[in-house]
Tab-separated table of C-alpha atoms in Angstrom:
chain	number	residue	atom	x	y	z
W	11	MET	CA	-0.058	-0.141	-0.157
W	12	THR	CA	1.193	3.327	-0.940
W	13	MET	CA	0.681	6.524	0.323
W	14	SER	CA	1.088	8.207	-3.377
W	15	GLY	CA	2.290	12.007	-2.919
W	16	TRP	CA	2.201	12.010	0.967
W	17	SER	CA	4.382	14.938	1.949
W	18	ALA	CA	4.868	16.549	5.434
W	19	ASP	CA	2.425	19.317	4.225
W	20	ARG	CA	-0.247	16.580	4.525
W	21	ILE	CA	0.270	15.904	8.560
W	22	PRO	CA	-2.786	16.116	10.241
W	23	ASP	CA	-3.256	18.986	12.729
W	24	GLN	CA	-1.422	18.136	15.757
W	25	SER	CA	-2.363	21.004	18.062
W	26	GLY	CA	-2.367	19.609	21.317
W	27	ARG	CA	-0.056	16.735	20.727
W	28	ARG	CA	3.100	16.085	22.515
W	29	TYR	CA	6.181	14.341	20.760
W	30	VAL	CA	9.501	12.798	22.418
W	31	ILE	CA	11.867	12.267	19.831
W	32	THR	CA	15.159	10.675	20.680
W	33	GLY	CA	18.079	11.797	18.549
W	34	ALA	CA	16.811	14.814	17.043
W	35	ASN	CA	19.122	17.349	17.092
W	36	SER	CA	20.433	16.380	13.635
W	37	GLY	CA	19.294	14.319	10.496
W	38	LEU	CA	15.952	12.532	10.329
W	39	GLY	CA	15.121	13.301	13.626
W	40	ALA	CA	15.670	17.037	13.453
W	41	ALA	CA	13.254	16.869	10.332
W	42	MET	CA	10.889	15.080	12.262
W	43	ALA	CA	10.889	17.565	15.025
W	44	GLU	CA	10.608	20.525	12.415
W	45	ALA	CA	7.643	18.836	10.287
W	46	LEU	CA	5.442	18.021	13.443
W	47	THR	CA	5.674	21.700	15.081
W	48	ALA	CA	4.895	22.938	11.886
W	49	ALA	CA	1.548	20.757	11.960
W	50	GLY	CA	1.425	22.205	15.904
W	51	ALA	CA	2.634	19.603	17.968
W	52	GLU	CA	5.072	20.261	20.761
W	53	VAL	CA	8.389	18.144	20.981
W	54	THR	CA	11.034	17.269	22.882
W	55	ILE	CA	14.305	16.929	21.534
W	56	ALA	CA	15.864	14.057	23.890
W	57	CYS	CA	19.404	13.685	22.713
W	58	ARG	CA	23.267	13.721	24.123
W	59	ASN	CA	24.755	16.644	22.240
W	60	LEU	CA	22.541	19.743	23.862
W	61	ASP	CA	24.479	22.321	21.754
W	62	LYS	CA	22.933	21.041	18.335
W	63	ALA	CA	19.723	20.333	20.168
W	64	GLU	CA	19.548	23.950	21.153
W	65	ARG	CA	20.402	25.185	17.580
W	66	VAL	CA	17.518	23.006	16.300
W	67	ALA	CA	15.031	23.743	18.840
W	68	SER	CA	15.834	28.033	18.314
W	69	SER	CA	15.511	27.477	14.669
W	70	ILE	CA	11.815	25.604	15.559
W	71	GLY	CA	10.766	28.276	18.263
W	72	ASP	CA	8.426	27.628	21.468
W	73	ARG	CA	7.033	24.470	20.336
W	74	ALA	CA	10.422	22.727	20.976
W	75	ARG	CA	12.411	22.257	23.886
W	76	VAL	CA	15.415	20.075	24.825
W	77	ALA	CA	16.060	17.245	27.409
W	78	GLU	CA	19.552	15.489	28.017
W	79	LEU	CA	19.079	11.747	27.238
W	80	ASN	CA	22.451	9.569	26.455
W	81	LEU	CA	20.960	6.198	25.355
W	82	ALA	CA	24.505	4.700	25.963
W	83	ASP	CA	23.885	5.391	29.514
W	84	LEU	CA	21.127	3.619	31.475
W	85	SER	CA	21.673	5.802	34.237
W	86	SER	CA	20.613	8.628	31.803
W	87	VAL	CA	17.694	6.871	30.374
W	88	ARG	CA	16.546	6.591	34.178
W	89	GLU	CA	16.659	10.158	34.727
W	90	PHE	CA	14.843	11.430	31.073
W	91	ALA	CA	12.153	9.208	31.951
W	92	THR	CA	11.675	10.285	35.425
W	93	GLY	CA	11.404	13.958	34.261
W	94	VAL	CA	8.994	13.643	31.402
W	95	ASP	CA	5.031	14.333	31.764
W	96	ASP	CA	2.443	12.161	30.359
W	97	PHE	CA	2.931	12.532	26.098
W	98	ASP	CA	1.207	11.105	22.909
W	99	VAL	CA	4.233	9.782	21.001
W	100	LEU	CA	7.601	8.153	21.350
W	101	ILE	CA	9.415	8.362	18.187
W	102	ASN	CA	12.658	5.859	18.654
W	103	ASN	CA	14.944	7.377	16.271
W	104	ALA	CA	18.487	7.701	17.543
W	105	GLY	CA	21.245	5.886	16.563
W	106	VAL	CA	24.862	4.857	15.514
W	107	MET	CA	26.113	3.237	12.717
W	108	ALA	CA	28.935	0.989	12.035
W	109	LEU	CA	31.319	2.267	14.660
W	110	PRO	CA	34.636	0.624	15.777
W	111	PHE	CA	34.069	-1.589	18.649
W	112	ALA	CA	33.104	0.168	21.827
W	113	ARG	CA	31.021	-0.136	24.748
W	114	THR	CA	28.437	1.573	26.408
W	115	VAL	CA	28.862	3.139	30.408
W	116	ASP	CA	27.323	0.056	31.366
W	117	GLY	CA	29.215	-2.302	29.303
W	118	PHE	CA	27.099	-3.287	25.969
W	119	GLU	CA	28.543	-3.417	23.010
W	120	MET	CA	27.767	0.395	21.622
W	121	GLN	CA	25.800	-0.016	18.313
W	122	MET	CA	23.463	-2.866	20.037
W	123	GLY	CA	23.540	-0.935	23.363
W	124	THR	CA	22.471	2.663	21.284
W	125	ASN	CA	20.077	1.322	18.947
W	126	HIS	CA	18.068	-1.340	20.710
W	127	LEU	CA	18.845	-1.793	24.455
W	128	GLY	CA	18.766	1.942	25.629
W	129	HIS	CA	15.488	2.677	23.700
W	130	PHE	CA	14.080	-1.051	25.103
W	131	ALA	CA	14.957	0.614	28.652
W	132	LEU	CA	13.511	4.018	27.533
W	133	THR	CA	10.488	2.573	26.120
W	134	GLY	CA	9.873	0.121	29.089
W	135	LEU	CA	10.342	3.555	31.664
W	136	LEU	CA	8.133	5.758	29.677
W	137	LEU	CA	5.392	3.359	28.451
W	138	PRO	CA	3.092	4.405	31.501
W	139	LYS	CA	3.133	7.885	30.570
W	140	ILE	CA	2.810	7.246	26.502
W	141	GLY	CA	-0.828	7.990	25.432
W	142	GLU	CA	-0.952	6.780	22.020
W	143	ARG	CA	1.794	5.099	19.968
W	144	VAL	CA	5.499	3.999	20.036
W	145	VAL	CA	7.789	4.601	16.501
W	146	THR	CA	10.606	2.747	16.304
W	147	MET	CA	13.124	3.097	13.518
W	148	SER	CA	14.531	0.201	12.073
W	149	SER	CA	16.835	0.399	8.732
W	150	LEU	CA	17.440	-1.612	5.463
W	151	ALA	CA	20.400	-3.318	7.434
W	152	GLN	CA	17.863	-5.216	9.536
W	153	ASN	CA	18.008	-7.536	6.207
W	154	TRP	CA	21.341	-8.260	6.830
W	155	GLY	CA	21.315	-8.726	10.811
W	156	ARG	CA	20.649	-11.721	13.381
W	157	ILE	CA	19.538	-12.042	16.702
W	158	HIS	CA	22.389	-13.597	18.736
W	159	ALA	CA	20.151	-13.190	22.238
W	160	ASP	CA	23.049	-15.199	23.867
W	161	ASP	CA	25.796	-12.812	22.966
W	162	LEU	CA	24.555	-9.697	22.262
W	163	ASN	CA	27.487	-7.690	23.239
W	164	TRP	CA	29.805	-9.389	20.838
W	165	GLU	CA	31.714	-10.881	23.954
W	166	ARG	CA	31.742	-14.727	22.132
W	167	ARG	CA	31.968	-13.693	18.409
W	168	ARG	CA	34.845	-11.531	16.170
W	169	TYR	CA	33.292	-8.146	16.247
W	170	ASN	CA	32.436	-7.167	12.892
W	171	ARG	CA	30.902	-3.674	12.967
W	172	TRP	CA	28.456	-3.602	9.981
W	173	SER	CA	27.128	-7.162	11.343
W	174	ALA	CA	26.795	-5.620	14.500
W	175	TYR	CA	24.677	-2.892	12.928
W	176	GLY	CA	22.470	-5.303	11.150
W	177	ASP	CA	22.373	-7.036	14.496
W	178	SER	CA	20.777	-3.950	16.278
W	179	LYS	CA	18.389	-2.848	13.421
W	180	LEU	CA	17.058	-6.408	13.167
W	181	ALA	CA	16.936	-6.041	17.084
W	182	ASN	CA	14.453	-2.540	16.728
W	183	MET	CA	12.258	-4.886	14.290
W	184	VAL	CA	11.710	-7.826	16.544
W	185	PHE	CA	11.278	-5.223	19.455
W	186	GLY	CA	8.380	-3.403	17.502
W	187	ARG	CA	6.863	-6.269	16.194
W	188	GLU	CA	6.490	-7.856	19.600
W	189	LEU	CA	5.790	-4.885	21.548
W	190	SER	CA	3.304	-4.655	19.461
W	191	ARG	CA	1.387	-7.880	20.445
W	192	ARG	CA	1.784	-7.539	23.848
W	193	LEU	CA	-0.020	-4.110	23.784
W	194	THR	CA	-2.835	-5.699	22.081
W	195	GLU	CA	-2.981	-8.936	24.200
W	196	SER	CA	-3.003	-6.598	27.358
W	197	GLY	CA	-6.215	-4.626	26.089
W	198	SER	CA	-3.804	-1.717	25.696
W	199	PRO	CA	-4.847	1.028	23.234
W	200	VAL	CA	-1.370	2.180	22.818
W	201	ARG	CA	0.230	1.524	19.306
W	202	SER	CA	3.607	-0.147	18.417
W	203	VAL	CA	4.628	0.828	14.773
W	204	LEU	CA	7.729	0.806	12.997
W	205	ALA	CA	9.688	2.827	10.137
W	206	HIS	CA	12.695	3.204	8.211
W	207	PRO	CA	13.881	6.155	6.094
W	208	GLY	CA	14.943	4.048	2.827
W	209	TYR	CA	18.885	5.639	1.852
W	210	ALA	CA	18.515	9.212	3.408
W	211	ALA	CA	21.539	11.633	2.925
W	212	THR	CA	22.570	11.821	6.807
W	213	GLY	CA	25.825	12.188	8.449
W	214	LEU	CA	24.932	8.976	10.077
W	215	MET	CA	25.515	7.071	6.941
W	216	ARG	CA	29.456	8.595	6.291
W	217	GLN	CA	31.471	7.900	9.463
W	218	SER	CA	31.985	4.046	9.440
W	219	GLU	CA	35.916	4.794	8.707
W	220	THR	CA	35.529	2.026	5.927
W	221	PRO	CA	35.617	2.167	2.248
W	222	VAL	CA	31.871	2.126	2.503
W	223	ASP	CA	31.750	5.882	3.294
W	224	TYR	CA	33.064	6.434	-0.077
W	225	LEU	CA	30.378	4.733	-1.651
W	226	MET	CA	28.061	6.688	0.843
W	227	ARG	CA	28.889	9.631	-0.668
W	228	ALA	CA	29.242	9.022	-4.037
W	229	GLY	CA	25.416	7.671	-3.728
W	230	GLU	CA	24.708	11.395	-2.182
W	231	MET	CA	26.277	13.199	-4.954
W	232	LEU	CA	24.326	10.892	-7.609
W	233	HIS	CA	21.179	11.300	-5.637
W	234	VAL	CA	20.528	7.688	-5.544
W	235	GLY	CA	19.200	8.385	-2.098
W	236	GLN	CA	16.865	11.369	-0.927
W	237	SER	CA	17.223	14.023	1.542
W	238	ALA	CA	16.640	13.573	5.255
W	239	ALA	CA	13.297	15.326	5.249
W	240	GLN	CA	12.514	12.853	2.733
W	241	GLY	CA	14.033	10.055	4.510
W	242	ALA	CA	11.661	11.187	7.656
W	243	LEU	CA	8.540	10.978	5.981
W	244	PRO	CA	7.821	7.036	6.525
W	245	ALA	CA	8.086	7.562	10.651
W	246	LEU	CA	5.926	10.798	10.280
W	247	TYR	CA	3.396	8.934	8.506
W	248	ALA	CA	3.374	6.158	11.344
W	249	ALA	CA	3.298	8.452	13.689
W	250	THR	CA	0.748	11.009	12.564
W	251	GLU	CA	-2.023	8.449	10.364
W	252	ASP	CA	-4.197	5.951	11.465
W	253	VAL	CA	-2.298	3.117	10.875
W	254	ALA	CA	-2.301	-0.341	12.176
W	255	ASN	CA	-0.511	-1.591	15.163
W	256	GLY	CA	2.396	-3.343	14.038
W	257	SER	CA	2.957	-1.961	10.687
W	258	TYR	CA	6.025	-1.272	9.176
W	259	TRP	CA	6.615	1.909	6.957
W	260	GLY	CA	9.231	2.976	4.581
W	261	PRO	CA	9.671	4.658	1.202
W	262	ASP	CA	7.569	2.993	-1.865
W	263	PHE	CA	10.761	2.450	-4.087
W	264	VAL	CA	12.544	1.098	-0.939
W	265	VAL	CA	15.427	3.464	-0.969
W	266	ARG	CA	13.462	6.884	-1.865
W	267	GLY	CA	9.678	7.396	-2.292
W	268	ALA	CA	6.660	8.135	-0.887
W	269	PRO	CA	5.638	6.109	2.532
W	270	ALA	CA	4.815	2.866	1.776
W	271	SER	CA	4.001	-0.441	3.518
W	272	ALA	CA	7.397	-1.921	3.867
W	273	ARG	CA	8.646	-5.617	3.955
W	274	TYR	CA	10.808	-7.128	6.976
W	275	ARG	CA	12.738	-10.433	7.745
W	276	SER	CA	10.363	-13.444	8.798
W	277	ALA	CA	12.764	-13.760	12.105
W	278	ALA	CA	10.591	-10.380	13.327
W	279	ASP	CA	7.425	-12.791	13.539
W	280	ASP	CA	9.296	-15.587	15.344
W	281	GLN	CA	8.103	-16.111	18.477
W	282	PRO	CA	10.997	-17.983	20.075
W	283	THR	CA	13.150	-15.510	18.724
W	284	ARG	CA	11.455	-12.570	20.202
W	285	ASP	CA	10.974	-14.600	23.537
W	286	ARG	CA	14.649	-14.560	23.678
W	287	LEU	CA	15.433	-11.044	22.909
W	288	TRP	CA	12.869	-9.587	25.111
W	289	VAL	CA	14.515	-12.022	28.097
W	290	ALA	CA	17.798	-10.777	27.385
W	291	SER	CA	16.970	-7.191	26.906
W	292	GLU	CA	15.269	-7.073	30.418
W	293	LYS	CA	18.333	-9.193	31.866
W	294	LEU	CA	20.763	-6.736	30.900
W	295	THR	CA	18.790	-3.360	31.044
W	296	GLY	CA	17.229	-4.099	34.266
W	297	VAL	CA	13.739	-2.483	32.688
W	298	THR	CA	10.392	-4.498	32.736
W	299	PHE	CA	7.299	-3.696	31.116
W	300	GLU	CA	3.684	-3.608	32.329
W	301	VAL	CA	2.453	-5.463	29.233
């Protein structure tokens, strides 16, 4: 199903609605914040780099506020969650990509720790305050990921930065789908939906310190992909339109285009895989969900 011609100016009136967007200090997140506030919403820009966040917020105006959140530090996640009032929509957007091996404050592999475990903990802590939906950003990289629930932190495997990134984005997909199931079974009115940006020209795609960076730059120069504002459209559609719980949205031409229903790996619907990842995530983060 393709939403032909759907663009940010078709976002329904968002007056009175409140959003929390992680990593909205640049790229896709900043584009989402700008589009949502233009439609009348109030947005909390939740991120680690407060200087960049303040610049984005000042360009938007009084409908945007900044709050510190470091997804690579569970104490920061807990502090942020404690300070947030009730709101409507959480957009789990922040992420790191193809980093050299590093660990978070809590000892998690940095990509899994930031992209999945940090958002898992944040969502669990905020869920009682969320009125309408959770939008989790996955990626085309989920297509090469695997869920190693017994080794999420690369303690038994030889580290590969691109495999680690794919694993973390498949984990986002598995988490979002399982959360939708649990919300439905608990009778909650909250929805869990997912999106991916296709190939969007953001700085995230040119920081791997590998030859792939040159391919990314070439792709941007040849306009293979799309702008951050265009890449944000599937998530904006998922966040503002009446979409089904558990649905997944991306560009209609896969790497670019208007929002459309997207395909995902069958692993995301494998219940034993879901269960193993959920249990491992709860154990590592110490966060349990009320659903």
